Amino acid sequence: MDGSSDWFRTTPAHPLVRKFRNLGIDRDEDLQPLVQAIKVKRKVVRGRDVLRTGRCPAQSTVLLRGVACWYRTMANGRRQIYSFQYAGDFCDLHRYVLPDSYDAVAAQTDCVIGTVPHEDITQIIGRHPKLALALWRATILDAGIVRERLRNMQRPALARIANLLCEQMVRLEAVGGDALVIPIRQLDLADASGLSVVHMNRTIQDLRRLGVLSDQSRAIEILHKDRLVNIGQFDGGYLDGRELLSHSM
Amino acid sequence: MDGSSDWFRTTPAHPLVRKFRNLGIDRDEDLQPLVQAIKVKRKVVRGRDVLRTGRCPAQSTVLLRGVACWYRTMANGRRQIYSFQYAGDFCDLHRYVLPDSYDAVAAQTDCVIGTVPHEDITQIIGRHPKLALALWRATILDAGIVRERLRNMQRPALARIANLLCEQMVRLEAVGGDALVIPIRQLDLADASGLSVVHMNRTIQDLRRLGVLSDQSRAIEILHKDRLVNIGQFDGGYLDGRELLSHSM
DNA sequence: CGCATCATTGAAGCCCTTCAAGACTTGTGG
DNA sequence: CCACAAGTCTTGAAGGGCTTCAATGATGCG
């Protein structure tokens, strides 16, 4: 990656640093034990599975670059996408705690992933209470995202899609990408929002006609953030660990 | 409660014992630190909130008896019920890790609840690694339930409702109640499945006409478990911590 | 008994789905 | 450099599942 195999360890913008700031780990040295436990790094090309349904390996996976989606297939073959994942997110940390073999993660764009052996996580948890709590928090934050997706199902298509796009926009911003172009196909947005591809397409065009999305290309490009937020009744509080941590009495 | 205020500590059928067996705590003495940390017990009558949206208190709540629902209100006033909760379930353990003030829990039947101060949880986690992991597992199991509810939204009404009823049936069985009568109003089932009350009612009557539910009363009484499981494409694996724990390599 | 709550039923209509086909974009090989 | 194929987006038409509104039964409780 970028010539140096240690890019992810030496760069100050390590995706895990940002992620764990959001989880309450402010000092980079506190994060070191975890960063150093990331063992194998490899690429996964767009469309392939990062991890599959089946027996759970004794390791968890971190997304270091790219966009992925966490999903499970239905009996009829369709997918329900639980959430999208960005650089710094764990793909399957919940499997460290409770191995379940139902769901899978697929690469939405070309990805770079790392793996952390579960025995290393066990050691980290035993020795570093702060990191232990942060890891727990990471799974809780994921759960909050899924709950918002469930809540989103109550909304009609226009608001539902707007809301989904808002979340991706905010999370893209957080990882420093171009947050205005959403790098996700309409098919995948459909699988994430429980709508048919056809209706997804029609509704996206409604958003274009409203001037919220650009109609200059087939890409999903956000022109008016605030109108999108408004249409989608979006409140990103559930994404912001820092803000959530300040809520306690 | 039942004359003795220590009923929940002295009975062998303490709801937490069953719950934590499912989470990997087999020996009752391992559970003692947590059981003894349950401080205040009180009743909550049907319809009232067990806990509310707003500032997070420095404690978490355990459901000791009854049925509750974990929900969040939408902008239009409707509720999205994330999941139902039964004796032994934590209502808001996730708030220990990440205080969020959005959601609430309401009593579906008369309930008895206990509270555990967060500082006690912190001590338990520091001193008892097994319990720490089990608590984490509890939140992961909850998250799995919510994911199944999200997946369920892809199904048409008949299968969706059947699936929802199956989950409640299995979880009721686990707490030793009468698992064949689901103690939940149609309105709440509607809020949990994203359907209108009217359509919920019509579909329940379809299930009655199919002979899957009893048509002898207005209660939701299951006559044919296996047919219900079949219609709802239900696989309760995600509820069974013991089975999930056996999946690791 | 009267009132509140919940279940039930009917009618009208829209949101969304499915099926099917065409257009645009991209990449690949001759 | 063009032809072709694969993938994705787009559009049309028909239909059904579900919603909303509104009103009528049941049940239980003070």
mmCIF file of N, CA and C in Angstrom, chain B residues 130-249:
data_model
loop_
_atom_site.group_PDB
_atom_site.id
_atom_site.type_symbol
_atom_site.label_atom_id
_atom_site.label_comp_id
_atom_site.label_asym_id
_atom_site.label_seq_id
_atom_site.Cartn_x
_atom_site.Cartn_y
_atom_site.Cartn_z
ATOM 1 N N LYS B 130 -14.991 -12.933 33.468
ATOM 2 C CA LYS B 130 -16.067 -13.741 32.891
ATOM 3 C C LYS B 130 -17.377 -12.974 32.835
ATOM 4 N N LEU B 131 -17.681 -12.294 33.943
ATOM 5 C CA LEU B 131 -18.918 -11.508 33.964
ATOM 6 C C LEU B 131 -18.835 -10.347 32.986
ATOM 7 N N ALA B 132 -17.661 -9.768 32.888
ATOM 8 C CA ALA B 132 -17.485 -8.666 31.942
ATOM 9 C C ALA B 132 -17.836 -9.124 30.532
ATOM 10 N N LEU B 133 -17.300 -10.269 30.159
ATOM 11 C CA LEU B 133 -17.575 -10.782 28.821
ATOM 12 C C LEU B 133 -19.051 -11.111 28.659
ATOM 13 N N ALA B 134 -19.643 -11.668 29.713
ATOM 14 C CA ALA B 134 -21.057 -12.025 29.636
ATOM 15 C C ALA B 134 -21.932 -10.777 29.461
ATOM 16 N N LEU B 135 -21.557 -9.702 30.128
ATOM 17 C CA LEU B 135 -22.323 -8.460 29.984
ATOM 18 C C LEU B 135 -22.203 -7.923 28.559
ATOM 19 N N TRP B 136 -20.999 -7.960 28.040
ATOM 20 C CA TRP B 136 -20.797 -7.554 26.652
ATOM 21 C C TRP B 136 -21.670 -8.421 25.735
ATOM 22 N N ARG B 137 -21.631 -9.725 26.004
ATOM 23 C CA ARG B 137 -22.450 -10.649 25.220
ATOM 24 C C ARG B 137 -23.926 -10.285 25.264
ATOM 25 N N ALA B 138 -24.377 -9.866 26.430
ATOM 26 C CA ALA B 138 -25.793 -9.522 26.552
ATOM 27 C C ALA B 138 -26.154 -8.414 25.563
ATOM 28 N N THR B 139 -25.272 -7.420 25.442
ATOM 29 C CA THR B 139 -25.574 -6.323 24.515
ATOM 30 C C THR B 139 -25.475 -6.785 23.063
ATOM 31 N N ILE B 140 -24.576 -7.732 22.814
ATOM 32 C CA ILE B 140 -24.424 -8.242 21.443
ATOM 33 C C ILE B 140 -25.646 -9.074 21.051
ATOM 34 N N LEU B 141 -26.144 -9.819 22.006
ATOM 35 C CA LEU B 141 -27.342 -10.619 21.744
ATOM 36 C C LEU B 141 -28.525 -9.702 21.437
ATOM 37 N N ASP B 142 -28.676 -8.641 22.201
ATOM 38 C CA ASP B 142 -29.723 -7.658 21.926
ATOM 39 C C ASP B 142 -29.588 -7.101 20.515
ATOM 40 N N ALA B 143 -28.362 -6.800 20.142
ATOM 41 C CA ALA B 143 -28.122 -6.235 18.815
ATOM 42 C C ALA B 143 -28.531 -7.227 17.731
ATOM 43 N N GLY B 144 -28.281 -8.500 17.987
ATOM 44 C CA GLY B 144 -28.667 -9.521 17.025
ATOM 45 C C GLY B 144 -30.175 -9.596 16.858
ATOM 46 N N ILE B 145 -30.875 -9.412 17.941
ATOM 47 C CA ILE B 145 -32.330 -9.415 17.886
ATOM 48 C C ILE B 145 -32.829 -8.255 17.028
ATOM 49 N N VAL B 146 -32.256 -7.084 17.227
ATOM 50 C CA VAL B 146 -32.657 -5.922 16.436
ATOM 51 C C VAL B 146 -32.346 -6.149 14.953
ATOM 52 N N ARG B 147 -31.201 -6.762 14.682
ATOM 53 C CA ARG B 147 -30.873 -7.042 13.282
ATOM 54 C C ARG B 147 -31.921 -7.955 12.657
ATOM 55 N N GLU B 148 -32.381 -8.939 13.411
ATOM 56 C CA GLU B 148 -33.406 -9.830 12.881
ATOM 57 C C GLU B 148 -34.708 -9.074 12.625
ATOM 58 N N ARG B 149 -35.005 -8.115 13.475
ATOM 59 C CA ARG B 149 -36.212 -7.299 13.249
ATOM 60 C C ARG B 149 -36.058 -6.489 11.976
ATOM 61 N N LEU B 150 -34.866 -5.989 11.734
ATOM 62 C CA LEU B 150 -34.620 -5.235 10.505
ATOM 63 C C LEU B 150 -34.782 -6.137 9.285
ATOM 64 N N ARG B 151 -34.193 -7.306 9.358
ATOM 65 C CA ARG B 151 -34.304 -8.265 8.270
ATOM 66 C C ARG B 151 -35.761 -8.644 8.031
ATOM 67 N N ASN B 152 -36.488 -8.730 9.111
ATOM 68 C CA ASN B 152 -37.884 -9.126 9.041
ATOM 69 C C ASN B 152 -38.717 -8.149 8.208
ATOM 70 N N MET B 153 -38.256 -6.902 8.136
ATOM 71 C CA MET B 153 -39.003 -5.877 7.409
ATOM 72 C C MET B 153 -39.093 -6.170 5.920
ATOM 73 N N GLN B 154 -38.232 -7.033 5.432
ATOM 74 C CA GLN B 154 -38.277 -7.366 4.006
ATOM 75 C C GLN B 154 -39.442 -8.301 3.698
ATOM 76 N N ARG B 155 -39.952 -8.963 4.727
ATOM 77 C CA ARG B 155 -40.986 -9.954 4.485
ATOM 78 C C ARG B 155 -42.365 -9.304 4.368
ATOM 79 N N PRO B 156 -43.259 -9.916 3.602
ATOM 80 C CA PRO B 156 -44.645 -9.434 3.561
ATOM 81 C C PRO B 156 -45.311 -9.680 4.912
ATOM 82 N N ALA B 157 -46.451 -9.026 5.099
ATOM 83 C CA ALA B 157 -47.082 -8.962 6.419
ATOM 84 C C ALA B 157 -47.269 -10.319 7.080
ATOM 85 N N LEU B 158 -47.779 -11.293 6.356
ATOM 86 C CA LEU B 158 -48.078 -12.583 6.976
ATOM 87 C C LEU B 158 -46.820 -13.221 7.567
ATOM 88 N N ALA B 159 -45.775 -13.297 6.775
ATOM 89 C CA ALA B 159 -44.525 -13.888 7.249
ATOM 90 C C ALA B 159 -43.894 -13.008 8.331
ATOM 91 N N ARG B 160 -44.010 -11.712 8.169
ATOM 92 C CA ARG B 160 -43.385 -10.792 9.111
ATOM 93 C C ARG B 160 -43.969 -10.956 10.498
ATOM 94 N N ILE B 161 -45.291 -11.039 10.542
ATOM 95 C CA ILE B 161 -45.966 -11.173 11.829
ATOM 96 C C ILE B 161 -45.699 -12.550 12.417
ATOM 97 N N ALA B 162 -45.753 -13.561 11.576
ATOM 98 C CA ALA B 162 -45.469 -14.913 12.055
ATOM 99 C C ALA B 162 -44.074 -14.968 12.668
ATOM 100 N N ASN B 163 -43.117 -14.367 11.987
ATOM 101 C CA ASN B 163 -41.746 -14.370 12.477
ATOM 102 C C ASN B 163 -41.626 -13.662 13.823
ATOM 103 N N LEU B 164 -42.270 -12.518 13.908
ATOM 104 C CA LEU B 164 -42.246 -11.758 15.167
ATOM 105 C C LEU B 164 -42.856 -12.565 16.301
ATOM 106 N N LEU B 165 -43.976 -13.221 16.020
ATOM 107 C CA LEU B 165 -44.629 -14.040 17.040
ATOM 108 C C LEU B 165 -43.746 -15.219 17.446
ATOM 109 N N CYS B 166 -43.064 -15.797 16.478
ATOM 110 C CA CYS B 166 -42.164 -16.912 16.788
ATOM 111 C C CYS B 166 -41.105 -16.475 17.791
ATOM 112 N N GLU B 167 -40.516 -15.327 17.551
ATOM 113 C CA GLU B 167 -39.473 -14.878 18.474
ATOM 114 C C GLU B 167 -40.028 -14.736 19.877
ATOM 115 N N GLN B 168 -41.182 -14.124 19.995
ATOM 116 C CA GLN B 168 -41.756 -13.920 21.322
ATOM 117 C C GLN B 168 -42.097 -15.260 21.967
ATOM 118 N N MET B 169 -42.568 -16.178 21.149
ATOM 119 C CA MET B 169 -42.897 -17.507 21.665
ATOM 120 C C MET B 169 -41.659 -18.176 22.258
ATOM 121 N N VAL B 170 -40.579 -18.163 21.514
ATOM 122 C CA VAL B 170 -39.343 -18.812 21.977
ATOM 123 C C VAL B 170 -38.808 -18.125 23.229
ATOM 124 N N ARG B 171 -38.866 -16.820 23.256
ATOM 125 C CA ARG B 171 -38.309 -16.115 24.407
ATOM 126 C C ARG B 171 -39.201 -16.293 25.632
ATOM 127 N N LEU B 172 -40.502 -16.391 25.389
ATOM 128 C CA LEU B 172 -41.408 -16.679 26.506
ATOM 129 C C LEU B 172 -41.150 -18.070 27.060
ATOM 130 N N GLU B 173 -40.949 -19.027 26.175
ATOM 131 C CA GLU B 173 -40.614 -20.380 26.604
ATOM 132 C C GLU B 173 -39.395 -20.355 27.505
ATOM 133 N N ALA B 174 -38.409 -19.565 27.107
ATOM 134 C CA ALA B 174 -37.142 -19.538 27.839
ATOM 135 C C ALA B 174 -37.321 -19.041 29.273
ATOM 136 N N VAL B 175 -38.265 -18.131 29.480
ATOM 137 C CA VAL B 175 -38.475 -17.642 30.836
ATOM 138 C C VAL B 175 -39.537 -18.454 31.563
ATOM 139 N N GLY B 176 -40.019 -19.491 30.922
ATOM 140 C CA GLY B 176 -40.908 -20.424 31.600
ATOM 141 C C GLY B 176 -42.349 -19.979 31.702
ATOM 142 N N GLY B 177 -42.731 -19.015 30.901
ATOM 143 C CA GLY B 177 -44.113 -18.571 30.940
ATOM 144 C C GLY B 177 -44.984 -19.430 30.044
ATOM 145 N N ASP B 178 -46.252 -19.077 29.954
ATOM 146 C CA ASP B 178 -47.125 -19.727 29.005
ATOM 147 C C ASP B 178 -46.779 -19.198 27.623
ATOM 148 N N ALA B 179 -46.023 -19.980 26.890
ATOM 149 C CA ALA B 179 -45.467 -19.477 25.640
ATOM 150 C C ALA B 179 -46.480 -19.461 24.512
ATOM 151 N N LEU B 180 -47.662 -19.981 24.740
ATOM 152 C CA LEU B 180 -48.607 -20.094 23.639
ATOM 153 C C LEU B 180 -49.533 -18.887 23.533
ATOM 154 N N VAL B 181 -49.656 -18.146 24.620
ATOM 155 C CA VAL B 181 -50.418 -16.908 24.561
ATOM 156 C C VAL B 181 -49.436 -15.736 24.626
ATOM 157 N N ILE B 182 -49.421 -14.942 23.565
ATOM 158 C CA ILE B 182 -48.480 -13.823 23.491
ATOM 159 C C ILE B 182 -49.110 -12.614 24.171
ATOM 160 N N PRO B 183 -48.509 -12.118 25.238
ATOM 161 C CA PRO B 183 -49.147 -11.071 26.041
ATOM 162 C C PRO B 183 -48.870 -9.679 25.506
ATOM 163 N N ILE B 184 -49.107 -9.477 24.223
ATOM 164 C CA ILE B 184 -48.784 -8.202 23.586
ATOM 165 C C ILE B 184 -49.970 -7.746 22.752
ATOM 166 N N ARG B 185 -50.289 -6.467 22.853
ATOM 167 C CA ARG B 185 -51.429 -5.934 22.111
ATOM 168 C C ARG B 185 -51.114 -5.856 20.615
ATOM 169 N N GLN B 186 -52.148 -5.845 19.814
ATOM 170 C CA GLN B 186 -51.951 -5.742 18.369
ATOM 171 C C GLN B 186 -51.292 -4.414 18.009
ATOM 172 N N LEU B 187 -51.617 -3.381 18.761
ATOM 173 C CA LEU B 187 -50.999 -2.080 18.517
ATOM 174 C C LEU B 187 -49.492 -2.154 18.672
ATOM 175 N N ASP B 188 -49.032 -2.875 19.688
ATOM 176 C CA ASP B 188 -47.598 -2.965 19.934
ATOM 177 C C ASP B 188 -46.915 -3.867 18.920
ATOM 178 N N LEU B 189 -47.601 -4.931 18.538
ATOM 179 C CA LEU B 189 -47.055 -5.782 17.481
ATOM 180 C C LEU B 189 -46.919 -4.974 16.192
ATOM 181 N N ALA B 190 -47.888 -4.091 15.963
ATOM 182 C CA ALA B 190 -47.828 -3.234 14.777
ATOM 183 C C ALA B 190 -46.622 -2.302 14.855
ATOM 184 N N ASP B 191 -46.415 -1.709 16.023
ATOM 185 C CA ASP B 191 -45.273 -0.805 16.180
ATOM 186 C C ASP B 191 -43.938 -1.534 16.085
ATOM 187 N N ALA B 192 -43.951 -2.810 16.371
ATOM 188 C CA ALA B 192 -42.711 -3.585 16.297
ATOM 189 C C ALA B 192 -42.438 -4.072 14.884
ATOM 190 N N SER B 193 -43.490 -4.166 14.085
ATOM 191 C CA SER B 193 -43.304 -4.735 12.752
ATOM 192 C C SER B 193 -43.486 -3.706 11.649
ATOM 193 N N GLY B 194 -43.762 -2.484 12.018
ATOM 194 C CA GLY B 194 -43.865 -1.433 11.019
ATOM 195 C C GLY B 194 -45.124 -1.500 10.180
ATOM 196 N N LEU B 195 -46.139 -2.176 10.690
ATOM 197 C CA LEU B 195 -47.405 -2.254 9.964
ATOM 198 C C LEU B 195 -48.462 -1.424 10.680
ATOM 199 N N SER B 196 -49.523 -1.089 9.986
ATOM 200 C CA SER B 196 -50.622 -0.380 10.623
ATOM 201 C C SER B 196 -51.411 -1.355 11.490
ATOM 202 N N VAL B 197 -52.075 -0.818 12.511
ATOM 203 C CA VAL B 197 -52.855 -1.687 13.395
ATOM 204 C C VAL B 197 -53.926 -2.426 12.609
ATOM 205 N N VAL B 198 -54.519 -1.736 11.676
ATOM 206 C CA VAL B 198 -55.586 -2.351 10.895
ATOM 207 C C VAL B 198 -55.085 -3.560 10.123
ATOM 208 N N HIS B 199 -53.952 -3.376 9.475
ATOM 209 C CA HIS B 199 -53.434 -4.494 8.695
ATOM 210 C C HIS B 199 -52.917 -5.602 9.603
ATOM 211 N N MET B 200 -52.368 -5.210 10.736
ATOM 212 C CA MET B 200 -51.977 -6.208 11.732
ATOM 213 C C MET B 200 -53.175 -7.069 12.088
ATOM 214 N N ASN B 201 -54.277 -6.416 12.369
ATOM 215 C CA ASN B 201 -55.485 -7.140 12.742
ATOM 216 C C ASN B 201 -55.951 -8.080 11.630
ATOM 217 N N ARG B 202 -55.993 -7.562 10.433
ATOM 218 C CA ARG B 202 -56.458 -8.395 9.320
ATOM 219 C C ARG B 202 -55.540 -9.604 9.123
ATOM 220 N N THR B 203 -54.264 -9.391 9.280
ATOM 221 C CA THR B 203 -53.330 -10.489 9.040
ATOM 222 C C THR B 203 -53.387 -11.517 10.152
ATOM 223 N N ILE B 204 -53.598 -11.037 11.379
ATOM 224 C CA ILE B 204 -53.771 -11.973 12.488
ATOM 225 C C ILE B 204 -54.993 -12.850 12.231
ATOM 226 N N GLN B 205 -56.005 -12.235 11.665
ATOM 227 C CA GLN B 205 -57.186 -13.035 11.352
ATOM 228 C C GLN B 205 -56.926 -14.009 10.225
ATOM 229 N N ASP B 206 -56.036 -13.643 9.316
ATOM 230 C CA ASP B 206 -55.612 -14.615 8.308
ATOM 231 C C ASP B 206 -54.962 -15.817 8.992
ATOM 232 N N LEU B 207 -54.108 -15.517 9.973
ATOM 233 C CA LEU B 207 -53.442 -16.605 10.696
ATOM 234 C C LEU B 207 -54.458 -17.458 11.453
ATOM 235 N N ARG B 208 -55.496 -16.826 11.920
ATOM 236 C CA ARG B 208 -56.548 -17.591 12.605
ATOM 237 C C ARG B 208 -57.283 -18.473 11.604
ATOM 238 N N ARG B 209 -57.586 -17.893 10.464
ATOM 239 C CA ARG B 209 -58.290 -18.642 9.438
ATOM 240 C C ARG B 209 -57.462 -19.829 8.954
ATOM 241 N N LEU B 210 -56.144 -19.645 9.003
ATOM 242 C CA LEU B 210 -55.243 -20.732 8.603
ATOM 243 C C LEU B 210 -55.113 -21.787 9.689
ATOM 244 N N GLY B 211 -55.716 -21.503 10.839
ATOM 245 C CA GLY B 211 -55.636 -22.471 11.919
ATOM 246 C C GLY B 211 -54.351 -22.404 12.718
ATOM 247 N N VAL B 212 -53.541 -21.396 12.449
ATOM 248 C CA VAL B 212 -52.259 -21.272 13.149
ATOM 249 C C VAL B 212 -52.453 -20.613 14.509
ATOM 250 N N LEU B 213 -53.370 -19.645 14.537
ATOM 251 C CA LEU B 213 -53.725 -19.015 15.801
ATOM 252 C C LEU B 213 -55.148 -19.423 16.165
ATOM 253 N N SER B 214 -55.425 -19.410 17.453
ATOM 254 C CA SER B 214 -56.764 -19.762 17.906
ATOM 255 C C SER B 214 -57.754 -18.663 17.560
ATOM 256 N N ASP B 215 -58.984 -19.055 17.178
ATOM 257 C CA ASP B 215 -60.006 -18.059 16.912
ATOM 258 C C ASP B 215 -61.090 -18.099 17.992
ATOM 259 N N GLN B 216 -60.723 -18.689 19.121
ATOM 260 C CA GLN B 216 -61.684 -18.813 20.208
ATOM 261 C C GLN B 216 -61.764 -17.551 21.054
ATOM 262 N N SER B 217 -60.726 -16.735 20.994
ATOM 263 C CA SER B 217 -60.746 -15.507 21.787
ATOM 264 C C SER B 217 -59.987 -14.415 21.047
ATOM 265 N N ARG B 218 -59.963 -13.227 21.628
ATOM 266 C CA ARG B 218 -59.236 -12.136 21.002
ATOM 267 C C ARG B 218 -57.754 -12.190 21.333
ATOM 268 N N ALA B 219 -57.394 -13.050 22.251
ATOM 269 C CA ALA B 219 -55.977 -13.196 22.587
ATOM 270 C C ALA B 219 -55.226 -13.837 21.426
ATOM 271 N N ILE B 220 -53.929 -13.625 21.407
ATOM 272 C CA ILE B 220 -53.115 -14.246 20.376
ATOM 273 C C ILE B 220 -52.572 -15.541 20.936
ATOM 274 N N GLU B 221 -53.228 -16.621 20.559
ATOM 275 C CA GLU B 221 -52.880 -17.926 21.100
ATOM 276 C C GLU B 221 -52.423 -18.839 19.973
ATOM 277 N N ILE B 222 -51.234 -19.356 20.130
ATOM 278 C CA ILE B 222 -50.627 -20.152 19.068
ATOM 279 C C ILE B 222 -51.111 -21.601 19.142
ATOM 280 N N LEU B 223 -51.662 -22.087 18.020
ATOM 281 C CA LEU B 223 -52.144 -23.465 17.976
ATOM 282 C C LEU B 223 -51.116 -24.402 17.353
ATOM 283 N N HIS B 224 -50.467 -23.914 16.289
ATOM 284 C CA HIS B 224 -49.510 -24.766 15.580
ATOM 285 C C HIS B 224 -48.161 -24.079 15.455
ATOM 286 N N LYS B 225 -47.271 -24.406 16.408
ATOM 287 C CA LYS B 225 -45.937 -23.810 16.406
ATOM 288 C C LYS B 225 -45.230 -23.988 15.078
ATOM 289 N N ASP B 226 -45.199 -25.224 14.621
ATOM 290 C CA ASP B 226 -44.381 -25.527 13.440
ATOM 291 C C ASP B 226 -44.879 -24.815 12.195
ATOM 292 N N ARG B 227 -46.187 -24.683 12.083
ATOM 293 C CA ARG B 227 -46.687 -23.959 10.917
ATOM 294 C C ARG B 227 -46.346 -22.483 11.011
ATOM 295 N N LEU B 228 -46.383 -21.962 12.235
ATOM 296 C CA LEU B 228 -46.024 -20.557 12.436
ATOM 297 C C LEU B 228 -44.552 -20.337 12.080
ATOM 298 N N VAL B 229 -43.701 -21.233 12.555
ATOM 299 C CA VAL B 229 -42.270 -21.172 12.248
ATOM 300 C C VAL B 229 -42.065 -21.220 10.744
ATOM 301 N N ASN B 230 -42.838 -22.064 10.096
ATOM 302 C CA ASN B 230 -42.706 -22.229 8.666
ATOM 303 C C ASN B 230 -43.120 -20.982 7.911
ATOM 304 N N ILE B 231 -44.262 -20.455 8.263
ATOM 305 C CA ILE B 231 -44.754 -19.246 7.598
ATOM 306 C C ILE B 231 -43.803 -18.079 7.816
ATOM 307 N N GLY B 232 -43.247 -17.990 9.022
ATOM 308 C CA GLY B 232 -42.366 -16.868 9.347
ATOM 309 C C GLY B 232 -40.918 -17.102 8.989
ATOM 310 N N GLN B 233 -40.609 -18.240 8.377
ATOM 311 C CA GLN B 233 -39.216 -18.580 8.045
ATOM 312 C C GLN B 233 -38.322 -18.358 9.251
ATOM 313 N N PHE B 234 -38.804 -18.819 10.404
ATOM 314 C CA PHE B 234 -38.112 -18.474 11.649
ATOM 315 C C PHE B 234 -36.994 -19.451 11.970
ATOM 316 N N ASP B 235 -35.840 -18.906 12.265
ATOM 317 C CA ASP B 235 -34.715 -19.689 12.779
ATOM 318 C C ASP B 235 -34.186 -18.984 14.014
ATOM 319 N N GLY B 236 -34.450 -19.564 15.160
ATOM 320 C CA GLY B 236 -34.156 -18.882 16.416
ATOM 321 C C GLY B 236 -32.704 -18.946 16.856
ATOM 322 N N GLY B 237 -31.823 -19.337 15.971
ATOM 323 C CA GLY B 237 -30.420 -19.472 16.348
ATOM 324 C C GLY B 237 -29.836 -18.218 16.984
ATOM 325 N N TYR B 238 -30.257 -17.064 16.510
ATOM 326 C CA TYR B 238 -29.712 -15.806 17.011
ATOM 327 C C TYR B 238 -30.081 -15.521 18.455
ATOM 328 N N LEU B 239 -31.032 -16.293 18.992
ATOM 329 C CA LEU B 239 -31.453 -16.079 20.375
ATOM 330 C C LEU B 239 -30.665 -16.943 21.348
ATOM 331 N N ASP B 240 -30.017 -17.963 20.826
ATOM 332 C CA ASP B 240 -29.415 -18.986 21.664
ATOM 333 C C ASP B 240 -27.916 -18.755 21.813
ATOM 334 N N GLY B 241 -27.545 -18.095 22.882
ATOM 335 C CA GLY B 241 -26.134 -17.792 23.125
ATOM 336 C C GLY B 241 -25.283 -19.038 23.186
ATOM 337 N N ARG B 242 -25.813 -20.091 23.793
ATOM 338 C CA ARG B 242 -25.054 -21.323 23.916
ATOM 339 C C ARG B 242 -24.678 -21.882 22.553
ATOM 340 N N GLU B 243 -25.648 -21.875 21.670
ATOM 341 C CA GLU B 243 -25.375 -22.412 20.340
ATOM 342 C C GLU B 243 -24.385 -21.525 19.591
ATOM 343 N N LEU B 244 -24.580 -20.208 19.729
ATOM 344 C CA LEU B 244 -23.695 -19.283 19.033
ATOM 345 C C LEU B 244 -22.257 -19.432 19.531
ATOM 346 N N LEU B 245 -22.113 -19.681 20.825
ATOM 347 C CA LEU B 245 -20.775 -19.812 21.389
ATOM 348 C C LEU B 245 -20.057 -21.050 20.862
ATOM 349 N N SER B 246 -20.820 -22.006 20.396
ATOM 350 C CA SER B 246 -20.195 -23.236 19.928
ATOM 351 C C SER B 246 -19.717 -23.130 18.485
ATOM 352 N N HIS B 247 -19.946 -21.981 17.879
ATOM 353 C CA HIS B 247 -19.625 -21.824 16.463
ATOM 354 C C HIS B 247 -18.162 -21.501 16.190
ATOM 355 N N SER B 248 -17.429 -21.113 17.228
ATOM 356 C CA SER B 248 -16.065 -20.632 16.968
ATOM 357 C C SER B 248 -15.136 -21.787 16.622
ATOM 358 N N MET B 249 -14.108 -21.477 15.882
ATOM 359 C CA MET B 249 -13.149 -22.500 15.494
ATOM 360 C C MET B 249 -11.982 -22.542 16.492
#
